[in-house]
């Protein structure tokens, strides 16, 4: 996979040289190119922003440097054999970044990131390149950052770890929180390692039992408990077909029951009253 990042703060992307992403780069599984947007400015102050049309606070990033930068990145990519680019625009007004979207992006061969500053990029830039490639406007959360570089790091790490061969164990992300399949989009439960006792705290006996069936059931129950406590919205949206009899018994203990009235709205479960968690 090839990644290109155009930014006015290239040093912000230095973490892409460490950990799993750095190792993937060293092995050639991930090709990362970070570009300084100011390279494509024409004035002595290297100006990349201007006042917004219609008035209002803040500044807007200009079309000219962004257009020239993206044209240059695309030309270089095509010349070196890359193909099928997709533009990733980090923005708080984008679609939520989810594990499902991370999987989708991990299947693309070439991602180009445009982390903005100030009030964002002149909309014409996004509209122009949407005629040339798929554009993903992505939000990593319901909050506003000073710029999009942090979002680039988040998205890149989530995507890179899904690439074949990046994780030492290919099964490592199978039971991740939000992973599709066995966990039914639940949060992952607590994990433990040696020593068996630390500061008077032990670990659950079932994990020492060697009984794989009981361990799997315990992990499933703990996933249900954690999801109920931290993300009840995920329980509400879980398809009842994803739960077996034991799951339903645990959900009942945790205070949940099927919600036939909510099903048309994508809500399959509701909290009951008078049940202690």
Short mmCIF file of N, CA and C in Angstrom, two decimals, residues 64-210:
data_model
loop_
_atom_site.label_atom_id
_atom_site.label_comp_id
_atom_site.label_asym_id
_atom_site.label_seq_id
_atom_site.Cartn_x
_atom_site.Cartn_y
_atom_site.Cartn_z
N UNK A 64 -4.92 27.05 -4.74
CA UNK A 64 -3.75 26.89 -5.61
C UNK A 64 -2.70 25.92 -5.06
N UNK A 65 -2.22 26.11 -3.82
CA UNK A 65 -1.20 25.17 -3.33
C UNK A 65 -1.73 23.74 -3.21
N UNK A 66 -2.98 23.59 -2.80
CA UNK A 66 -3.53 22.25 -2.67
C UNK A 66 -3.67 21.58 -4.03
N UNK A 67 -4.15 22.34 -5.02
CA UNK A 67 -4.30 21.76 -6.35
C UNK A 67 -2.96 21.36 -6.95
N UNK A 68 -1.96 22.23 -6.82
CA UNK A 68 -0.64 21.91 -7.37
C UNK A 68 -0.01 20.73 -6.63
N UNK A 69 -0.20 20.69 -5.31
CA UNK A 69 0.37 19.60 -4.53
C UNK A 69 -0.25 18.26 -4.91
N UNK A 70 -1.56 18.22 -5.00
CA UNK A 70 -2.23 16.96 -5.32
C UNK A 70 -1.94 16.52 -6.75
N UNK A 71 -1.85 17.47 -7.67
CA UNK A 71 -1.48 17.11 -9.04
C UNK A 71 -0.09 16.47 -9.06
N UNK A 72 0.84 17.05 -8.30
CA UNK A 72 2.20 16.53 -8.25
C UNK A 72 2.25 15.15 -7.63
N UNK A 73 1.52 14.95 -6.53
CA UNK A 73 1.49 13.65 -5.85
C UNK A 73 0.90 12.58 -6.77
N UNK A 74 -0.16 12.93 -7.47
CA UNK A 74 -0.78 11.97 -8.39
C UNK A 74 0.17 11.61 -9.53
N UNK A 75 0.83 12.62 -10.09
CA UNK A 75 1.76 12.36 -11.19
C UNK A 75 2.89 11.44 -10.75
N UNK A 76 3.42 11.70 -9.55
CA UNK A 76 4.51 10.87 -9.05
C UNK A 76 4.04 9.44 -8.81
N UNK A 77 2.85 9.31 -8.23
CA UNK A 77 2.33 7.97 -7.97
C UNK A 77 2.11 7.17 -9.23
N UNK A 78 1.49 7.79 -10.20
CA UNK A 78 1.24 7.09 -11.46
C UNK A 78 2.55 6.72 -12.15
N UNK A 79 3.54 7.63 -12.08
CA UNK A 79 4.82 7.39 -12.73
C UNK A 79 5.56 6.22 -12.11
N UNK A 80 5.37 6.03 -10.80
CA UNK A 80 6.08 4.93 -10.11
C UNK A 80 5.24 3.66 -10.02
N UNK A 81 4.13 3.64 -10.74
CA UNK A 81 3.36 2.40 -10.84
C UNK A 81 2.18 2.26 -9.90
N UNK A 82 1.90 3.28 -9.10
CA UNK A 82 0.73 3.20 -8.21
C UNK A 82 -0.54 3.44 -9.03
N UNK A 83 -1.66 2.96 -8.52
CA UNK A 83 -2.92 3.12 -9.23
C UNK A 83 -4.08 3.11 -8.25
N UNK A 84 -5.24 3.50 -8.71
CA UNK A 84 -6.47 3.53 -7.92
C UNK A 84 -6.32 4.33 -6.63
N UNK A 85 -5.98 5.61 -6.73
CA UNK A 85 -5.86 6.42 -5.50
C UNK A 85 -7.23 6.73 -4.90
N UNK A 86 -7.24 6.99 -3.61
CA UNK A 86 -8.43 7.48 -2.91
C UNK A 86 -7.99 8.62 -2.02
N UNK A 87 -8.80 9.67 -1.97
CA UNK A 87 -8.47 10.86 -1.18
C UNK A 87 -9.15 10.76 0.18
N UNK A 88 -8.37 10.88 1.24
CA UNK A 88 -8.90 10.84 2.60
C UNK A 88 -8.81 12.24 3.19
N UNK A 89 -9.96 12.81 3.51
CA UNK A 89 -10.04 14.17 4.04
C UNK A 89 -10.47 14.11 5.50
N UNK A 90 -9.54 14.24 6.45
CA UNK A 90 -9.95 14.26 7.86
C UNK A 90 -10.72 15.55 8.16
N UNK A 91 -11.90 15.41 8.71
CA UNK A 91 -12.74 16.57 9.02
C UNK A 91 -13.78 16.19 10.06
N UNK A 92 -14.06 17.05 11.04
CA UNK A 92 -15.10 16.72 12.02
C UNK A 92 -16.49 16.62 11.40
N UNK A 93 -16.65 17.10 10.17
CA UNK A 93 -17.95 17.01 9.52
C UNK A 93 -18.06 15.79 8.60
N UNK A 94 -17.08 14.86 8.68
CA UNK A 94 -17.10 13.68 7.84
C UNK A 94 -17.85 12.52 8.46
N UNK A 95 -17.85 11.40 7.75
CA UNK A 95 -18.49 10.18 8.27
C UNK A 95 -17.63 9.61 9.39
N UNK A 96 -18.23 8.99 10.38
CA UNK A 96 -17.44 8.45 11.50
C UNK A 96 -16.46 7.38 11.03
N UNK A 97 -15.26 7.44 11.57
CA UNK A 97 -14.26 6.42 11.27
C UNK A 97 -14.52 5.21 12.15
N UNK A 98 -14.75 4.08 11.55
CA UNK A 98 -15.08 2.85 12.26
C UNK A 98 -14.15 1.73 11.82
N UNK A 99 -14.20 0.62 12.54
CA UNK A 99 -13.40 -0.54 12.15
C UNK A 99 -13.82 -1.02 10.76
N UNK A 100 -15.09 -0.94 10.48
CA UNK A 100 -15.58 -1.35 9.16
C UNK A 100 -14.94 -0.50 8.06
N UNK A 101 -14.84 0.81 8.30
CA UNK A 101 -14.22 1.69 7.31
C UNK A 101 -12.72 1.42 7.23
N UNK A 102 -12.08 1.13 8.38
CA UNK A 102 -10.66 0.79 8.36
C UNK A 102 -10.41 -0.43 7.48
N UNK A 103 -11.27 -1.43 7.58
CA UNK A 103 -11.14 -2.63 6.74
C UNK A 103 -11.28 -2.26 5.27
N UNK A 104 -12.26 -1.40 4.97
CA UNK A 104 -12.48 -0.98 3.58
C UNK A 104 -11.25 -0.26 3.03
N UNK A 105 -10.69 0.65 3.81
CA UNK A 105 -9.53 1.40 3.35
C UNK A 105 -8.29 0.51 3.23
N UNK A 106 -8.19 -0.51 4.08
CA UNK A 106 -7.03 -1.40 4.02
C UNK A 106 -6.99 -2.21 2.73
N UNK A 107 -8.10 -2.27 2.05
CA UNK A 107 -8.18 -3.02 0.79
C UNK A 107 -7.86 -2.15 -0.42
N UNK A 108 -7.63 -0.87 -0.19
CA UNK A 108 -7.27 0.03 -1.29
C UNK A 108 -5.75 0.09 -1.42
N UNK A 109 -5.23 0.24 -2.64
CA UNK A 109 -3.78 0.21 -2.82
C UNK A 109 -3.08 1.54 -2.56
N UNK A 110 -3.84 2.65 -2.55
CA UNK A 110 -3.18 3.96 -2.49
C UNK A 110 -4.12 4.97 -1.81
N UNK A 111 -3.66 5.53 -0.70
CA UNK A 111 -4.43 6.54 0.03
C UNK A 111 -3.65 7.85 0.05
N UNK A 112 -4.36 8.95 -0.22
CA UNK A 112 -3.77 10.28 -0.17
C UNK A 112 -4.51 11.08 0.89
N UNK A 113 -3.79 11.56 1.91
CA UNK A 113 -4.39 12.29 3.02
C UNK A 113 -4.20 13.79 2.85
N UNK A 114 -5.25 14.55 3.21
CA UNK A 114 -5.18 16.01 3.15
C UNK A 114 -5.54 16.61 4.51
N UNK A 115 -4.69 16.48 5.52
CA UNK A 115 -5.00 17.07 6.82
C UNK A 115 -4.98 18.60 6.74
N UNK A 116 -6.08 19.21 7.09
CA UNK A 116 -6.21 20.66 6.98
C UNK A 116 -5.92 21.34 8.30
N UNK A 117 -5.76 22.65 8.23
CA UNK A 117 -5.64 23.52 9.40
C UNK A 117 -6.66 24.65 9.23
N UNK A 118 -6.71 25.51 10.24
CA UNK A 118 -7.61 26.68 10.21
C UNK A 118 -9.07 26.21 10.09
N UNK A 119 -9.83 26.81 9.17
CA UNK A 119 -11.24 26.44 9.01
C UNK A 119 -11.44 25.35 7.98
N UNK A 120 -10.34 24.84 7.42
CA UNK A 120 -10.45 23.78 6.44
C UNK A 120 -9.98 24.23 5.07
N UNK A 121 -10.17 23.34 4.09
CA UNK A 121 -9.73 23.57 2.72
C UNK A 121 -10.89 24.11 1.89
N UNK A 122 -10.59 25.05 1.01
CA UNK A 122 -11.58 25.55 0.05
C UNK A 122 -12.31 24.35 -0.58
N UNK A 123 -13.63 24.36 -0.50
CA UNK A 123 -14.43 23.22 -0.92
C UNK A 123 -14.19 22.82 -2.37
N UNK A 124 -13.80 23.77 -3.19
CA UNK A 124 -13.60 23.46 -4.61
C UNK A 124 -12.49 22.42 -4.82
N UNK A 125 -11.53 22.37 -3.91
CA UNK A 125 -10.47 21.38 -4.03
C UNK A 125 -11.04 19.97 -3.89
N UNK A 126 -11.87 19.77 -2.88
CA UNK A 126 -12.47 18.45 -2.66
C UNK A 126 -13.36 18.07 -3.84
N UNK A 127 -14.16 19.03 -4.30
CA UNK A 127 -15.07 18.75 -5.41
C UNK A 127 -14.30 18.43 -6.69
N UNK A 128 -13.19 19.11 -6.90
CA UNK A 128 -12.38 18.86 -8.10
C UNK A 128 -11.82 17.44 -8.11
N UNK A 129 -11.24 17.02 -7.00
CA UNK A 129 -10.59 15.70 -6.99
C UNK A 129 -11.59 14.57 -6.82
N UNK A 130 -12.81 14.90 -6.43
CA UNK A 130 -13.86 13.88 -6.38
C UNK A 130 -14.24 13.42 -7.79
N UNK A 131 -13.87 14.22 -8.80
CA UNK A 131 -14.12 13.80 -10.18
C UNK A 131 -13.03 12.87 -10.70
N UNK A 132 -11.96 12.72 -9.92
CA UNK A 132 -10.82 11.91 -10.37
C UNK A 132 -10.63 10.63 -9.55
N UNK A 133 -11.20 10.60 -8.36
CA UNK A 133 -10.97 9.45 -7.48
C UNK A 133 -12.03 9.43 -6.37
N UNK A 134 -12.20 8.30 -5.70
CA UNK A 134 -13.10 8.28 -4.55
C UNK A 134 -12.58 9.21 -3.45
N UNK A 135 -13.49 9.90 -2.79
CA UNK A 135 -13.13 10.80 -1.70
C UNK A 135 -13.84 10.33 -0.43
N UNK A 136 -13.07 10.16 0.64
CA UNK A 136 -13.61 9.79 1.94
C UNK A 136 -13.41 10.97 2.88
N UNK A 137 -14.49 11.62 3.28
CA UNK A 137 -14.41 12.64 4.32
C UNK A 137 -14.68 11.94 5.65
N UNK A 138 -13.69 11.95 6.53
CA UNK A 138 -13.70 11.06 7.69
C UNK A 138 -13.50 11.84 8.98
N UNK A 139 -14.31 11.52 9.98
CA UNK A 139 -14.17 12.10 11.32
C UNK A 139 -13.76 11.02 12.30
N UNK A 140 -12.76 11.30 13.13
CA UNK A 140 -12.36 10.31 14.14
C UNK A 140 -13.08 10.51 15.46
N UNK A 141 -14.00 11.48 15.54
CA UNK A 141 -14.75 11.67 16.78
C UNK A 141 -15.49 12.99 16.78
N UNK A 142 -16.41 13.11 17.70
CA UNK A 142 -17.23 14.31 17.80
C UNK A 142 -16.53 15.38 18.62
N UNK A 143 -15.43 15.88 18.08
CA UNK A 143 -14.67 16.95 18.70
C UNK A 143 -13.85 17.61 17.60
N UNK A 144 -13.26 18.76 17.91
CA UNK A 144 -12.49 19.51 16.92
C UNK A 144 -11.04 19.62 17.38
N UNK A 145 -10.12 19.28 16.49
CA UNK A 145 -8.69 19.39 16.76
C UNK A 145 -8.13 20.63 16.08
N UNK A 146 -6.88 20.96 16.40
CA UNK A 146 -6.24 22.10 15.76
C UNK A 146 -5.93 21.80 14.30
N UNK A 147 -5.79 20.55 13.95
CA UNK A 147 -5.51 20.16 12.58
C UNK A 147 -5.77 18.69 12.37
N UNK A 148 -5.64 18.25 11.12
CA UNK A 148 -6.00 16.88 10.78
C UNK A 148 -4.89 15.87 10.89
N UNK A 149 -3.67 16.31 11.25
CA UNK A 149 -2.55 15.37 11.29
C UNK A 149 -2.74 14.25 12.30
N UNK A 150 -3.31 14.57 13.47
CA UNK A 150 -3.56 13.52 14.47
C UNK A 150 -4.52 12.48 13.93
N UNK A 151 -5.50 12.93 13.17
CA UNK A 151 -6.45 11.99 12.56
C UNK A 151 -5.76 11.09 11.55
N UNK A 152 -4.79 11.65 10.80
CA UNK A 152 -4.03 10.83 9.85
C UNK A 152 -3.31 9.70 10.58
N UNK A 153 -2.70 10.02 11.73
CA UNK A 153 -2.00 9.00 12.50
C UNK A 153 -2.96 7.91 12.97
N UNK A 154 -4.13 8.32 13.44
CA UNK A 154 -5.12 7.35 13.91
C UNK A 154 -5.57 6.44 12.78
N UNK A 155 -5.95 7.04 11.67
CA UNK A 155 -6.46 6.26 10.54
C UNK A 155 -5.38 5.34 9.99
N UNK A 156 -4.16 5.87 9.85
CA UNK A 156 -3.07 5.06 9.30
C UNK A 156 -2.78 3.85 10.16
N UNK A 157 -2.73 4.04 11.48
CA UNK A 157 -2.42 2.89 12.35
C UNK A 157 -3.54 1.86 12.30
N UNK A 158 -4.79 2.32 12.28
CA UNK A 158 -5.91 1.38 12.23
C UNK A 158 -5.92 0.59 10.92
N UNK A 159 -5.55 1.25 9.83
CA UNK A 159 -5.54 0.60 8.53
C UNK A 159 -4.31 -0.30 8.37
N UNK A 160 -3.14 0.21 8.75
CA UNK A 160 -1.89 -0.52 8.52
C UNK A 160 -1.87 -1.87 9.23
N UNK A 161 -2.41 -1.94 10.44
CA UNK A 161 -2.36 -3.19 11.19
C UNK A 161 -3.23 -4.28 10.56
N UNK A 162 -4.09 -3.90 9.62
CA UNK A 162 -4.93 -4.87 8.93
C UNK A 162 -4.29 -5.41 7.67
N UNK A 163 -3.17 -4.80 7.24
CA UNK A 163 -2.52 -5.26 6.03
C UNK A 163 -1.88 -6.64 6.26
N UNK A 164 -1.93 -7.51 5.28
CA UNK A 164 -1.35 -8.85 5.43
C UNK A 164 0.12 -8.79 5.83
N UNK A 165 0.47 -9.51 6.90
CA UNK A 165 1.85 -9.62 7.32
C UNK A 165 2.32 -8.55 8.27
N UNK A 166 1.50 -7.52 8.53
CA UNK A 166 1.94 -6.44 9.42
C UNK A 166 1.93 -6.90 10.88
N UNK A 167 0.88 -7.57 11.30
CA UNK A 167 0.83 -8.14 12.64
C UNK A 167 1.56 -9.48 12.64
N UNK A 168 2.30 -9.75 13.70
CA UNK A 168 3.03 -11.01 13.78
C UNK A 168 2.12 -12.21 13.71
N UNK A 169 0.95 -12.11 14.34
CA UNK A 169 -0.05 -13.17 14.33
C UNK A 169 -1.22 -12.71 13.49
N UNK A 170 -1.49 -13.39 12.40
CA UNK A 170 -2.55 -12.98 11.49
C UNK A 170 -3.92 -12.97 12.14
N UNK A 171 -4.06 -13.71 13.28
CA UNK A 171 -5.35 -13.79 13.95
C UNK A 171 -5.50 -12.71 15.03
N UNK A 172 -4.49 -11.86 15.20
CA UNK A 172 -4.47 -10.94 16.33
C UNK A 172 -5.65 -9.97 16.34
N UNK A 173 -6.12 -9.57 15.16
CA UNK A 173 -7.20 -8.59 15.13
C UNK A 173 -8.58 -9.23 15.01
N UNK A 174 -8.63 -10.57 15.06
CA UNK A 174 -9.92 -11.25 14.88
C UNK A 174 -10.92 -10.88 15.95
N UNK A 175 -10.47 -10.79 17.21
CA UNK A 175 -11.37 -10.49 18.31
C UNK A 175 -11.24 -9.05 18.82
N UNK A 176 -10.71 -8.17 17.99
CA UNK A 176 -10.64 -6.76 18.37
C UNK A 176 -12.03 -6.23 18.68
N UNK A 177 -12.08 -5.18 19.50
CA UNK A 177 -13.33 -4.45 19.64
C UNK A 177 -13.78 -3.99 18.26
N UNK A 178 -15.07 -4.12 17.99
CA UNK A 178 -15.70 -3.71 16.74
C UNK A 178 -15.40 -4.63 15.57
N UNK A 179 -14.59 -5.69 15.79
CA UNK A 179 -14.28 -6.58 14.68
C UNK A 179 -15.54 -7.35 14.29
N UNK A 180 -15.80 -7.50 12.99
CA UNK A 180 -16.98 -8.26 12.57
C UNK A 180 -16.78 -9.74 12.86
N UNK A 181 -17.89 -10.44 12.99
CA UNK A 181 -17.78 -11.89 13.18
C UNK A 181 -18.14 -12.33 14.57
N UNK A 182 -17.23 -13.07 15.20
CA UNK A 182 -17.55 -13.78 16.44
C UNK A 182 -18.00 -12.87 17.57
N UNK A 183 -17.46 -11.65 17.66
CA UNK A 183 -17.80 -10.80 18.78
C UNK A 183 -19.06 -9.97 18.55
N UNK A 184 -19.70 -10.14 17.39
CA UNK A 184 -20.95 -9.45 17.10
C UNK A 184 -20.83 -7.95 17.33
N UNK A 185 -19.70 -7.38 16.94
CA UNK A 185 -19.49 -5.94 17.07
C UNK A 185 -19.50 -5.48 18.52
N UNK A 186 -18.99 -6.31 19.42
CA UNK A 186 -18.91 -5.96 20.84
C UNK A 186 -17.52 -5.43 21.15
N UNK A 187 -17.42 -4.73 22.29
CA UNK A 187 -16.11 -4.33 22.78
C UNK A 187 -15.38 -5.55 23.32
N UNK A 188 -14.08 -5.53 23.22
CA UNK A 188 -13.29 -6.64 23.74
C UNK A 188 -13.25 -6.56 25.27
N UNK A 189 -13.29 -7.70 25.92
CA UNK A 189 -13.26 -7.75 27.38
C UNK A 189 -11.86 -7.58 27.93
N UNK A 190 -11.69 -7.66 29.26
CA UNK A 190 -10.39 -7.47 29.89
C UNK A 190 -9.42 -8.60 29.57
N UNK A 191 -8.13 -8.30 29.59
CA UNK A 191 -7.10 -9.30 29.32
C UNK A 191 -6.09 -9.31 30.46
N UNK A 192 -5.39 -10.45 30.63
CA UNK A 192 -4.45 -10.63 31.74
C UNK A 192 -3.22 -11.37 31.26
N UNK A 193 -2.11 -11.18 31.97
CA UNK A 193 -0.90 -11.95 31.69
C UNK A 193 -0.16 -12.22 32.99
N UNK A 194 1.00 -12.83 32.92
CA UNK A 194 1.77 -13.17 34.12
C UNK A 194 2.30 -11.90 34.79
N UNK A 195 2.45 -11.91 36.12
CA UNK A 195 2.31 -13.03 37.06
C UNK A 195 0.85 -13.25 37.43
N UNK A 196 0.54 -14.42 38.02
CA UNK A 196 -0.85 -14.71 38.36
C UNK A 196 -1.38 -13.87 39.52
N UNK A 197 -0.47 -13.25 40.29
CA UNK A 197 -0.92 -12.35 41.37
C UNK A 197 -0.03 -11.12 41.38
N UNK A 198 -0.65 -9.96 41.50
CA UNK A 198 0.08 -8.70 41.51
C UNK A 198 -0.60 -7.74 42.48
N UNK A 199 0.18 -7.33 43.51
CA UNK A 199 -0.31 -6.42 44.54
C UNK A 199 -1.62 -6.90 45.16
N UNK A 200 -1.68 -8.19 45.40
CA UNK A 200 -2.86 -8.76 46.02
C UNK A 200 -4.01 -9.01 45.07
N UNK A 201 -3.80 -8.76 43.80
CA UNK A 201 -4.86 -8.94 42.81
C UNK A 201 -4.55 -10.17 41.96
N UNK A 202 -5.51 -11.09 41.91
CA UNK A 202 -5.34 -12.27 41.09
C UNK A 202 -6.00 -12.11 39.74
N UNK A 203 -6.13 -13.20 39.04
CA UNK A 203 -6.86 -13.19 37.78
C UNK A 203 -8.00 -14.18 37.89
N UNK A 204 -9.02 -14.07 37.05
CA UNK A 204 -10.16 -14.99 37.13
C UNK A 204 -9.73 -16.45 37.02
N UNK A 205 -10.25 -17.28 37.90
CA UNK A 205 -9.86 -18.69 37.93
C UNK A 205 -10.08 -19.39 36.60
N UNK A 206 -11.12 -18.98 35.87
CA UNK A 206 -11.44 -19.67 34.64
C UNK A 206 -10.30 -19.60 33.64
N UNK A 207 -9.50 -18.54 33.70
CA UNK A 207 -8.41 -18.39 32.75
C UNK A 207 -7.26 -19.35 33.04
N UNK A 208 -7.25 -19.91 34.24
CA UNK A 208 -6.24 -20.90 34.61
C UNK A 208 -6.75 -22.32 34.48
N UNK A 209 -8.01 -22.48 34.10
CA UNK A 209 -8.65 -23.80 34.12
C UNK A 209 -8.21 -24.70 32.97
N UNK A 210 -7.77 -24.10 31.87
CA UNK A 210 -7.43 -24.89 30.70
C UNK A 210 -8.64 -25.37 29.92
#
